[in-house]
XYZ file of C-alpha atoms in Angstrom:
703
model
C -44.776 7.711 -100.992
C -46.070 7.838 -97.359
C -49.491 6.001 -96.079
C -51.643 8.794 -94.429
C -52.599 9.599 -91.536
C -55.448 8.825 -89.289
C -55.093 9.606 -85.276
C -56.608 13.110 -85.861
C -59.163 12.734 -88.100
C -63.714 12.694 -87.498
C -64.709 9.841 -88.642
C -68.463 9.546 -90.070
C -70.027 5.832 -91.055
C -72.744 4.854 -92.419
C -71.513 1.499 -95.545
C -70.618 1.629 -98.396
C -70.357 6.179 -97.579
C -68.190 7.516 -94.954
C -66.915 11.138 -94.477
C -63.432 12.273 -92.441
C -63.371 15.803 -91.804
C -59.757 16.779 -90.151
C -59.888 17.811 -86.433
C -60.873 21.312 -86.828
C -63.537 20.119 -88.636
C -62.771 21.311 -92.830
C -62.010 19.101 -95.264
C -59.415 20.242 -96.974
C -57.533 23.501 -96.468
C -58.085 26.811 -97.706
C -55.667 28.509 -99.711
C -57.049 32.473 -100.187
C -60.017 31.156 -100.135
C -60.532 28.007 -102.261
C -60.166 24.540 -100.893
C -57.022 22.522 -102.296
C -58.636 19.712 -104.116
C -55.279 17.697 -104.019
C -55.406 13.903 -103.178
C -52.225 14.553 -101.449
C -52.804 18.273 -99.671
C -55.656 16.191 -97.126
C -54.553 12.763 -97.326
C -57.587 10.459 -96.203
C -60.324 13.363 -95.278
C -63.085 13.187 -97.345
C -66.420 11.877 -98.599
C -65.682 8.454 -100.145
C -68.490 5.705 -101.609
C -66.789 2.601 -101.648
C -63.784 2.484 -102.948
C -63.915 6.500 -104.645
C -62.932 9.712 -102.977
C -66.627 11.429 -103.617
C -65.502 14.890 -101.946
C -62.154 15.863 -101.695
C -62.944 19.158 -99.703
C -66.140 20.583 -97.574
C -64.939 24.312 -95.837
C -67.571 26.566 -94.687
C -66.448 30.396 -93.981
C -68.611 32.765 -93.297
C -68.017 35.848 -95.029
C -65.546 35.234 -96.654
C -63.345 34.048 -93.926
C -62.945 30.597 -92.251
C -64.024 30.621 -88.654
C -62.219 29.530 -85.390
C -63.171 25.885 -85.235
C -63.846 24.572 -81.737
C -65.319 21.683 -81.891
C -65.071 18.636 -84.242
C -67.036 15.854 -82.958
C -68.750 11.992 -84.084
C -71.741 12.289 -82.886
C -72.742 8.486 -83.185
C -70.975 6.151 -85.504
C -73.177 8.061 -89.137
C -72.417 11.687 -87.364
C -70.122 14.793 -87.154
C -70.853 17.645 -85.029
C -68.581 21.107 -85.979
C -68.515 23.857 -84.367
C -66.583 27.568 -84.799
C -67.079 30.717 -83.999
C -66.971 34.581 -86.443
C -64.345 36.358 -84.342
C -65.247 38.258 -86.417
C -68.711 39.407 -86.311
C -70.946 40.411 -83.979
C -70.228 42.680 -80.535
C -66.544 44.074 -80.381
C -66.016 42.139 -76.386
C -64.026 39.840 -75.801
C -66.641 36.310 -75.473
C -67.168 35.180 -78.867
C -70.678 36.186 -80.192
C -72.291 34.136 -83.650
C -71.103 30.814 -84.216
C -71.535 27.874 -87.201
C -72.265 25.052 -86.256
C -72.731 22.204 -89.231
C -74.700 18.639 -88.414
C -73.314 16.150 -90.363
C -75.721 13.457 -91.182
C -73.599 10.462 -93.198
C -76.192 7.340 -94.421
C -75.781 4.185 -97.603
C -76.927 7.105 -100.298
C -74.765 10.198 -99.605
C -74.333 13.189 -96.940
C -76.024 15.504 -95.338
C -74.762 18.630 -94.086
C -77.698 20.979 -91.674
C -76.301 24.622 -91.101
C -76.721 27.052 -88.149
C -75.542 30.100 -86.873
C -76.746 31.432 -84.163
C -76.224 35.099 -83.056
C -76.049 35.581 -79.140
C -75.339 39.091 -80.410
C -76.567 43.334 -78.854
C -77.472 44.291 -83.034
C -78.631 42.514 -85.548
C -75.850 40.915 -87.990
C -75.857 40.522 -91.579
C -73.466 38.276 -93.407
C -73.251 35.361 -96.231
C -72.415 31.568 -95.164
C -71.112 29.515 -98.160
C -70.253 25.735 -98.491
C -67.195 26.170 -100.078
C -66.804 21.646 -102.182
C -64.143 20.269 -104.582
C -64.321 16.356 -105.940
C -61.279 14.294 -106.960
C -63.092 10.855 -108.159
C -59.630 9.424 -107.300
C -59.323 5.416 -106.004
C -58.195 5.080 -102.391
C -55.503 2.885 -102.917
C -54.334 6.552 -104.941
C -54.504 7.657 -101.357
C -53.222 5.590 -99.586
C -50.534 5.224 -100.879
C -49.711 8.950 -100.617
C -50.719 10.245 -103.912
C -52.179 13.139 -105.172
C -54.359 13.173 -108.249
C -56.364 17.004 -110.047
C -59.277 17.561 -109.286
C -62.254 17.110 -111.376
C -64.767 20.548 -112.799
C -67.909 20.781 -111.407
C -71.068 20.348 -113.730
C -73.343 23.053 -113.127
C -77.303 21.511 -114.005
C -79.983 23.494 -115.478
C -82.343 23.234 -112.037
C -79.324 25.445 -109.339
C -77.765 22.085 -109.000
C -74.421 21.010 -109.074
C -72.621 17.914 -109.939
C -69.295 15.969 -110.239
C -68.649 11.695 -112.419
C -66.147 9.892 -114.350
C -66.685 6.251 -114.375
C -69.241 5.249 -113.110
C -68.874 8.083 -110.260
C -71.399 10.263 -109.562
C -71.741 13.046 -106.886
C -75.618 15.604 -107.237
C -75.578 18.459 -105.056
C -79.045 19.661 -103.635
C -78.703 23.168 -102.349
C -82.246 24.215 -101.374
C -82.260 28.468 -101.599
C -78.182 28.764 -101.426
C -76.630 30.090 -105.153
C -74.890 27.966 -106.458
C -71.082 28.771 -108.093
C -68.663 27.612 -110.147
C -64.956 28.509 -109.826
C -62.811 26.510 -111.727
C -62.764 22.857 -109.499
C -64.829 24.408 -106.263
C -68.494 24.391 -106.872
C -69.186 27.324 -103.700
C -72.356 27.189 -102.646
C -74.134 30.988 -100.744
C -76.944 31.484 -98.690
C -77.039 35.408 -97.118
C -77.667 35.559 -93.904
C -79.890 38.462 -92.080
C -79.930 37.986 -87.998
C -82.134 39.837 -85.682
C -80.809 40.129 -81.688
C -80.538 36.081 -80.774
C -81.970 34.960 -83.613
C -80.464 31.905 -85.354
C -80.746 31.067 -89.083
C -81.398 26.940 -90.940
C -80.171 25.969 -94.153
C -79.137 22.495 -95.774
C -77.368 20.918 -98.328
C -77.745 17.437 -99.415
C -74.796 15.739 -101.624
C -76.414 11.935 -102.399
C -74.389 8.936 -104.190
C -73.717 6.797 -106.572
C -71.100 3.856 -107.614
C -72.154 2.091 -110.463
C -69.273 -0.293 -110.191
C -69.333 -0.862 -106.656
C -69.206 -4.694 -105.350
C -70.340 -3.936 -101.600
C -72.857 -2.380 -100.047
C -74.330 -0.909 -96.181
C -76.983 -3.333 -93.934
C -79.108 -3.022 -92.569
C -78.446 -2.801 -88.506
C -78.670 -6.415 -86.596
C -79.834 -4.432 -83.262
C -76.902 -5.404 -81.224
C -76.484 -2.599 -78.235
C -79.823 -3.061 -77.571
C -80.396 -7.168 -77.782
C -76.599 -7.389 -75.285
C -76.603 -5.650 -71.843
C -73.509 -6.004 -69.620
C -72.994 -4.750 -66.077
C -69.498 -4.875 -64.776
C -67.508 -4.416 -60.862
C -65.105 -2.216 -63.688
C -67.284 -0.258 -65.666
C -65.505 0.547 -68.149
C -65.992 -3.149 -69.859
C -70.016 -1.962 -70.159
C -68.676 0.491 -72.087
C -66.482 -0.556 -74.104
C -68.824 -3.292 -74.714
C -71.353 -0.210 -75.220
C -69.305 2.549 -78.020
C -67.601 -1.605 -80.023
C -71.645 -2.040 -80.681
C -72.179 0.783 -81.757
C -69.295 0.824 -83.633
C -70.009 -2.627 -85.244
C -73.165 -1.670 -86.623
C -72.088 0.500 -88.670
C -69.205 -1.691 -90.162
C -72.063 -4.118 -91.352
C -72.461 -4.362 -95.693
C -72.929 -6.698 -97.512
C -72.972 -7.866 -100.926
C -74.270 -6.506 -103.932
C -75.664 -7.583 -107.547
C -73.768 -8.500 -109.771
C -71.277 -9.663 -107.477
C -73.326 -11.103 -105.078
C -73.106 -14.893 -106.647
C -75.423 -17.919 -106.481
C -76.029 -17.631 -102.662
C -76.908 -14.519 -103.379
C -76.845 -10.779 -100.410
C -75.383 -11.506 -97.415
C -73.920 -9.875 -94.751
C -70.153 -9.686 -93.088
C -68.266 -7.678 -91.184
C -65.832 -5.199 -93.103
C -62.752 -5.235 -91.897
C -62.275 -1.078 -90.499
C -62.626 2.185 -92.245
C -61.504 3.601 -94.321
C -58.540 1.931 -96.103
C -61.164 -1.436 -95.341
C -64.562 -1.531 -95.969
C -65.423 -3.732 -98.013
C -64.690 -7.834 -97.517
C -62.190 -9.190 -96.354
C -61.094 -13.143 -95.909
C -59.307 -13.234 -92.701
C -60.969 -10.316 -91.354
C -64.282 -11.272 -91.051
C -63.925 -14.536 -89.886
C -62.985 -13.358 -87.604
C -65.251 -10.656 -86.198
C -67.624 -13.482 -86.866
C -66.568 -15.645 -84.134
C -65.628 -12.529 -81.656
C -69.053 -11.798 -82.206
C -70.853 -15.689 -82.563
C -72.188 -15.127 -78.749
C -74.258 -12.584 -81.025
C -76.040 -15.156 -82.187
C -74.225 -17.633 -85.102
C -77.084 -15.709 -88.226
C -73.663 -13.166 -88.879
C -71.347 -17.013 -88.801
C -73.692 -17.824 -91.148
C -73.961 -15.237 -94.184
C -69.779 -14.678 -93.354
C -69.511 -18.140 -94.826
C -71.719 -18.226 -97.274
C -70.874 -14.803 -98.665
C -67.106 -16.342 -98.572
C -68.076 -20.077 -100.095
C -69.602 -18.612 -102.936
C -66.226 -16.925 -104.460
C -64.266 -19.753 -102.799
C -61.494 -20.633 -105.020
C -62.273 -22.756 -108.461
C -58.989 -22.857 -110.630
C -54.928 -22.574 -109.917
C -54.467 -18.484 -111.123
C -51.440 -17.191 -110.327
C -52.923 -13.877 -110.848
C -54.871 -13.627 -108.060
C -53.771 -16.227 -105.645
C -56.732 -18.527 -106.417
C -56.325 -22.271 -105.459
C -59.507 -24.758 -105.653
C -60.859 -24.897 -102.498
C -59.338 -21.553 -100.910
C -60.333 -18.873 -99.570
C -60.246 -15.499 -100.425
C -58.406 -13.002 -99.125
C -59.455 -9.094 -99.958
C -62.565 -8.417 -102.566
C -62.619 -4.507 -104.383
C -63.871 -2.334 -106.653
C -62.806 -3.017 -109.948
C -60.043 -0.757 -111.022
C -60.817 2.151 -114.164
C -59.120 1.207 -116.848
C -57.014 4.935 -115.934
C -55.856 3.573 -112.454
C -55.088 0.090 -114.754
C -52.639 1.525 -116.987
C -51.159 3.941 -114.723
C -50.389 1.084 -112.340
C -51.841 2.725 -108.970
C -54.343 -0.482 -108.771
C -51.784 -2.653 -106.238
C -53.849 -5.575 -105.875
C -56.975 -7.872 -108.508
C -60.203 -7.185 -107.739
C -60.378 -10.091 -106.440
C -57.127 -10.943 -104.643
C -56.523 -14.491 -102.852
C -52.871 -13.857 -100.932
C -54.042 -15.815 -97.535
C -52.430 -18.124 -96.205
C -54.893 -18.275 -93.397
C -58.153 -17.429 -94.821
C -59.055 -20.811 -95.785
C -58.576 -22.412 -92.560
C -60.054 -20.101 -90.008
C -63.864 -20.049 -92.274
C -63.300 -24.250 -91.145
C -62.629 -22.983 -87.607
C -65.603 -20.376 -88.168
C -68.674 -23.255 -89.430
C -67.824 -25.743 -86.598
C -67.588 -22.952 -83.905
C -70.813 -21.539 -84.871
C -72.762 -24.654 -85.715
C -71.479 -25.797 -81.395
C -73.269 -22.435 -80.610
C -76.368 -23.755 -82.481
C -76.305 -22.432 -86.441
C -78.866 -24.893 -86.867
C -78.385 -27.424 -89.558
C -80.247 -26.798 -92.809
C -77.293 -24.302 -92.212
C -74.300 -26.361 -92.236
C -75.306 -28.464 -94.066
C -75.079 -26.939 -98.154
C -71.329 -25.711 -96.629
C -70.305 -29.262 -96.600
C -68.814 -29.459 -100.017
C -66.639 -26.175 -99.907
C -65.526 -27.864 -96.531
C -64.424 -30.426 -97.742
C -62.676 -27.971 -100.141
C -61.135 -26.104 -97.415
C -59.419 -28.762 -96.940
C -58.321 -30.307 -99.374
C -56.960 -27.038 -99.788
C -54.774 -27.379 -95.900
C -54.399 -30.590 -97.529
C -52.497 -29.707 -100.769
C -50.826 -26.639 -99.138
C -49.052 -28.418 -96.201
C -48.234 -31.255 -98.849
C -45.939 -28.549 -100.883
C -44.825 -26.988 -97.941
C -43.118 -29.964 -96.575
C -45.338 -30.713 -93.791
C -46.635 -26.676 -93.342
C -48.948 -24.322 -94.574
C -45.961 -22.269 -95.950
C -47.046 -18.665 -98.582
C -43.832 -16.791 -101.094
C -45.528 -13.568 -100.920
C -45.593 -11.902 -103.837
C -43.838 -14.053 -106.339
C -44.867 -11.763 -109.137
C -44.034 -8.380 -107.550
C -47.475 -7.679 -106.499
C -50.011 -8.473 -104.284
C -48.853 -9.191 -100.617
C -44.648 -10.658 -100.362
C -46.172 -11.633 -96.178
C -49.490 -13.004 -96.073
C -50.043 -13.812 -92.429
C -52.190 -11.522 -90.191
C -49.391 -9.300 -90.084
C -48.712 -9.199 -93.461
C -46.125 -6.170 -93.575
C -43.012 -6.356 -95.112
C -40.888 -6.262 -93.020
C -42.857 -8.526 -90.037
C -41.363 -11.981 -90.091
C -37.255 -10.806 -87.904
C -35.684 -12.930 -86.114
C -34.169 -11.956 -83.379
C -31.748 -9.557 -83.787
C -33.824 -8.097 -87.246
C -32.949 -9.393 -90.356
C -35.542 -10.221 -92.283
C -36.680 -14.156 -92.696
C -36.152 -15.198 -96.116
C -39.256 -17.182 -97.631
C -41.433 -19.261 -98.347
C -42.060 -18.810 -95.259
C -44.911 -21.305 -92.384
C -46.370 -19.302 -89.517
C -46.532 -21.073 -86.915
C -50.038 -19.883 -85.550
C -51.052 -20.745 -89.126
C -50.457 -24.100 -88.188
C -52.801 -24.577 -84.504
C -55.785 -22.620 -87.735
C -55.334 -25.619 -89.655
C -54.413 -27.941 -86.269
C -58.549 -26.480 -85.169
C -59.796 -26.384 -88.332
C -59.243 -30.699 -89.032
C -60.231 -31.047 -85.898
C -63.234 -29.496 -86.748
C -63.936 -30.261 -89.503
C -63.933 -33.986 -88.594
C -66.087 -33.519 -86.056
C -68.479 -31.763 -88.437
C -68.107 -34.800 -90.985
C -69.122 -37.254 -88.029
C -72.213 -35.820 -86.964
C -73.447 -35.422 -90.728
C -72.423 -38.691 -91.903
C -69.565 -37.928 -94.467
C -66.415 -39.267 -94.732
C -63.582 -38.337 -93.375
C -63.240 -38.126 -89.883
C -61.167 -40.341 -88.480
C -58.626 -38.652 -91.766
C -58.643 -35.271 -90.521
C -57.594 -36.495 -86.924
C -54.731 -38.624 -88.258
C -53.872 -35.778 -90.740
C -54.242 -33.141 -86.983
C -52.287 -35.317 -85.003
C -48.998 -36.132 -87.410
C -49.406 -32.137 -87.828
C -48.477 -31.724 -84.130
C -45.960 -34.372 -83.761
C -44.644 -32.243 -86.402
C -45.110 -28.776 -85.661
C -43.401 -29.617 -81.545
C -39.851 -31.358 -83.425
C -39.906 -28.701 -85.604
C -40.538 -24.594 -83.672
C -40.117 -25.025 -80.412
C -36.435 -23.530 -79.296
C -34.402 -22.196 -76.663
C -32.880 -19.151 -76.426
C -31.932 -16.191 -74.271
C -35.399 -15.389 -72.803
C -36.275 -19.066 -72.617
C -38.347 -22.597 -74.655
C -40.478 -20.435 -76.485
C -42.415 -21.250 -79.491
C -40.797 -19.630 -82.617
C -42.379 -17.127 -84.950
C -41.707 -18.828 -87.591
C -40.053 -21.536 -90.020
C -37.909 -20.084 -93.393
C -37.138 -21.425 -96.661
C -34.236 -23.876 -94.861
C -36.586 -25.586 -92.223
C -35.020 -23.333 -89.450
C -37.186 -21.811 -86.701
C -36.965 -18.121 -86.594
C -36.713 -17.658 -82.915
C -37.606 -13.610 -82.503
C -40.138 -13.745 -79.293
C -43.509 -12.446 -80.359
C -47.124 -12.733 -79.519
C -47.739 -14.785 -83.264
C -47.738 -18.795 -80.146
C -50.963 -16.485 -78.099
C -52.412 -17.350 -81.606
C -52.367 -21.417 -80.563
C -53.858 -21.173 -77.251
C -57.530 -23.121 -77.291
C -56.459 -24.560 -80.655
C -54.947 -28.089 -79.383
C -52.544 -28.016 -80.733
C -49.744 -27.666 -77.770
C -49.449 -30.067 -74.723
C -50.901 -28.463 -71.839
C -47.455 -28.364 -69.835
C -46.991 -26.156 -74.246
C -49.919 -23.636 -73.288
C -49.072 -23.347 -69.923
C -44.844 -22.164 -71.665
C -46.562 -20.119 -74.047
C -49.154 -18.414 -71.930
C -46.358 -17.823 -68.769
C -44.254 -16.082 -72.371
C -46.789 -13.754 -73.142
C -47.382 -12.433 -69.993
C -44.554 -11.020 -69.036
C -43.324 -7.783 -69.108
C -41.498 -7.652 -72.559
C -44.389 -8.292 -74.213
C -47.461 -7.203 -71.421
C -46.825 -4.081 -70.254
C -47.636 -2.021 -73.294
C -51.580 -2.238 -72.574
C -52.417 -5.299 -74.555
C -49.768 -7.777 -76.413
C -46.856 -6.553 -77.951
C -46.549 -7.480 -82.054
C -43.090 -7.994 -80.653
C -40.692 -8.472 -77.528
C -38.758 -5.216 -76.483
C -36.198 -7.463 -76.634
C -35.454 -8.625 -79.496
C -33.620 -6.011 -82.051
C -36.341 -4.850 -84.480
C -38.310 -4.061 -81.687
C -39.400 -0.886 -82.116
C -43.311 0.716 -79.946
C -44.870 2.028 -83.830
C -43.951 -0.436 -85.285
C -47.203 -1.683 -87.530
C -45.746 -5.545 -86.628
C -42.635 -5.100 -84.807
C -43.956 -3.395 -81.157
C -46.937 -2.406 -81.748
C -50.572 -3.703 -79.566
C -53.244 -4.755 -82.329
C -56.819 -5.294 -79.828
C -57.613 -8.081 -81.903
C -53.922 -10.249 -80.766
C -54.085 -9.910 -77.384
C -57.704 -10.928 -78.028
C -57.120 -14.388 -79.432
C -54.617 -14.562 -76.881
C -57.275 -14.046 -73.988
C -59.859 -16.485 -75.885
C -56.708 -18.813 -75.996
C -55.916 -18.561 -72.298
C -59.408 -19.035 -70.924
C -60.068 -21.993 -72.846
C -56.591 -23.738 -71.956
C -57.259 -22.618 -68.108
C -54.651 -19.684 -68.131
C -56.404 -17.487 -65.015
C -53.019 -15.257 -64.751
C -52.854 -14.900 -69.193
C -56.394 -13.939 -68.773
C -56.325 -10.798 -66.261
C -53.407 -9.594 -67.504
C -53.710 -9.248 -70.397
C -57.623 -7.784 -70.341
C -56.480 -5.619 -67.928
C -54.155 -3.625 -70.602
C -57.249 -3.633 -73.169
C -59.084 -1.592 -71.071
C -56.717 0.503 -70.187
C -55.987 1.101 -73.814
C -60.778 1.659 -73.998
C -60.736 4.050 -71.658
C -57.622 6.174 -73.467
C -59.061 5.927 -76.404
C -63.405 6.916 -75.821
C -63.732 2.986 -75.879
C -63.047 3.178 -79.726
C -60.052 1.486 -80.337
C -58.299 1.475 -82.854
C -57.054 -0.755 -85.359
C -53.698 -0.889 -83.351
C -51.570 1.432 -80.746
C -48.556 2.368 -79.796
C -47.221 -0.678 -77.438
C -44.385 2.282 -74.214
C -44.752 1.115 -71.693
C -46.946 2.420 -68.355
C -44.031 3.329 -66.596
C -39.665 3.254 -66.336
C -37.884 4.244 -69.210
C -39.795 5.378 -72.195
C -42.778 5.940 -70.368
C -45.983 7.271 -70.598
C -49.146 7.508 -69.499
C -51.113 6.659 -72.407
C -51.090 5.309 -74.968
C -49.340 6.747 -78.003
C -52.047 6.656 -81.456
C -50.786 5.079 -84.536
C -50.897 7.386 -86.632
C -52.037 4.946 -89.916
C -54.483 3.066 -87.601
C -57.935 2.836 -88.734
C -60.616 3.685 -86.197
C -63.599 1.677 -86.323
C -61.502 -1.204 -87.185
C -63.952 -4.827 -87.099
C -61.832 -6.699 -84.972
C -60.579 -4.516 -82.164
C -64.225 -3.891 -81.252
C -65.814 -8.014 -81.835
C -62.386 -7.840 -79.474
C -64.940 -6.915 -77.029
C -67.485 -9.057 -76.766
C -64.298 -11.577 -77.336
C -63.109 -10.307 -74.547
C -66.527 -10.032 -71.878
C -67.374 -14.094 -73.086
C -63.691 -15.455 -71.892
C -63.834 -13.751 -68.276
C -67.806 -15.318 -68.337
C -66.054 -18.836 -69.526
C -69.392 -19.474 -71.492
C -68.784 -22.262 -74.436
C -71.645 -23.728 -75.481
C -72.178 -27.062 -77.056
C -75.974 -27.144 -78.926
C -75.007 -30.251 -80.745
C -73.549 -32.605 -78.007
C -76.649 -30.512 -75.330
C -73.933 -29.782 -73.106
C -73.711 -25.814 -72.078
C -70.087 -24.821 -70.024
C -69.890 -21.471 -68.499
C -66.781 -21.542 -66.277
C -65.551 -17.571 -65.460
C -62.298 -16.912 -65.310
C -61.160 -17.083 -61.286
C -59.358 -13.927 -60.497
C -60.290 -12.031 -62.526
C -60.163 -8.357 -61.222
C -62.959 -6.899 -63.219
C -66.041 -7.498 -60.573
C -68.987 -8.499 -60.420
C -69.950 -9.193 -64.009
C -73.269 -9.709 -65.773
C -74.476 -10.333 -69.486
C -77.755 -11.050 -70.382
C -78.962 -10.865 -74.284
C -76.205 -14.097 -75.271
C -77.661 -16.771 -77.481
C -77.220 -20.149 -77.727
C -79.249 -21.615 -80.165
C -81.259 -18.337 -81.350
C -82.150 -17.944 -77.704
C -81.250 -15.379 -75.270
C -78.954 -15.894 -72.526
C -78.323 -14.636 -69.290
C -74.673 -15.655 -67.259
C -73.849 -13.363 -63.851
C -70.847 -13.963 -62.061
C -70.718 -11.940 -58.088
C -68.819 -13.004 -54.910
C -68.132 -16.454 -56.276
C -71.307 -17.257 -57.513
C -72.848 -17.735 -60.902
C -76.121 -18.691 -62.522
C -76.948 -19.231 -65.674
C -80.960 -18.158 -66.902
C -83.066 -17.696 -70.233
C -83.790 -20.378 -72.879
C -80.945 -20.153 -74.019
C -79.736 -23.485 -71.268
C -83.525 -24.752 -72.211
C -82.975 -28.230 -73.140
C -78.971 -27.767 -72.275
C -76.598 -29.435 -69.521
C -75.113 -26.171 -67.966
C -72.126 -26.706 -66.581
C -71.434 -23.928 -63.878
């Protein structure tokens, strides 16, 4: 089965609801003027409520025929505008004189579509406008796996409405003024329209969606777009930040009542649309970490929501272990889905080797950015449990954090951020055998242990010296085992395989080691230089795998494509370690990609070069790439912060602002950054740095 492609679809988001339409505007297709209501017919297209697709077909006709689409475009993060022309109506002339506009707006409760039929014809127009709807109420796993599902027969109400219901999911349609007819699996909403010359007609219909089994819901907007103002000499940076903030607002979610846990409902960033519209450990943590310059509230709530579900026992079926942070939270599968084997993962799944360390890193960084002690202290027992999991995992892995993959045949074979089945390869293209110890995972663990030691000391808890020593020993082991000499020089292996041999391919993974403290200054400089070589850096961002490796393919998910967040993590670490060239080269690549994608940067894009053999004038979309994706959008803020060089230490009473020297983006100003809950303004122009705002008060500023 093939995963559906997304590159030409148009999305509208209002968690937990999302609408994906085809490039012409319809959802689904027409066969003899009847929508085709099968999952395989339109892939991801449809109206989704959480993990269930409510509508699989939404097709408008005028006079019994499909109008010709001329525009399907986003209208903000939560809207779509579809414009089509009815070529068989109106004047007998070359220019179209009758057009249909469909203004769609999703909300956490469903969808409203406003229909507008506009005539500029010289003669009256009499016709019918019909909206054809079909529902399959199918689980996301089914559609993502490329499988089909039968439509669910609609139920017509006595009051003229129509709806669908199954397994706790319901959808109800109200269409004032329409004649509602059910034909097999399709509900038809029809309005009779009579237009005098130059007139316009309008009507609307609404769908209300409910999922009694939902574990996540929408969260209030944070107002980030109004808070943060950016001006840049290279205007693309400001545009990327602005669009990203809009998309990030549309990815804010919270847990729901029964699943909220003892710490209550808390906000987090859903990983991305359409497939990952829920809580993820790794993705939500990285997104919150990148967004710390906007305030610590999101970090605090993300930490709490994951702490509430931290592992307490050993469960091989879900991957749960004491102290471990989860990978993914989903709606429980229905009995039919369980029986049919379409539920790929358990609803609460712990198959991740890095989320636990990243949780600790986020707590430490949020504390440095000014998270109040009252928010930190309740999380310290969870910190200690996470550290014990790290130590146990490393002892079990021969000194390194490893994962064994899906031993039971279900779950993820690779459990780092590169989680596809072929993500860990040798330079000759062979797949590495597990258990696998990824290089970046050791960096996260080192950074977590050092940060945790500082937290434990500051809050008068035991263990600080133990964890500093643990981190130091890990760094020594890493230095002995992960560095390799190859045809491309000395570099860090992507991983150790089951035998402990370093897997010698050149990849982006070592970029995540920058800024973690695991590397010596000389090693950090060597990693940074390797990242900006053309075989890794010429794909408008950082390629996941060098183009010189046997397994390289520019449209391989983790073997040559470019992931925005991966590049941004390397940029952030390079800035922290003082590698200006790497920051400038990789940032310039991301800005090129952002411009090409209209500043809604997707999950990943092709790693083709700009010029030379195989070069392309614009980045090639990865056809199954999610967008918006939280850590891709949050990368805009991370890159901005790295370029400005803002590094607060509120507990230590310090604020360092060290802009990247020579970055080719001109003057840069940001107002509305947040340090310790107060605004901060930073301006960089002609080599001078200005820092002002309440966020700097009471801190020793070094600029």
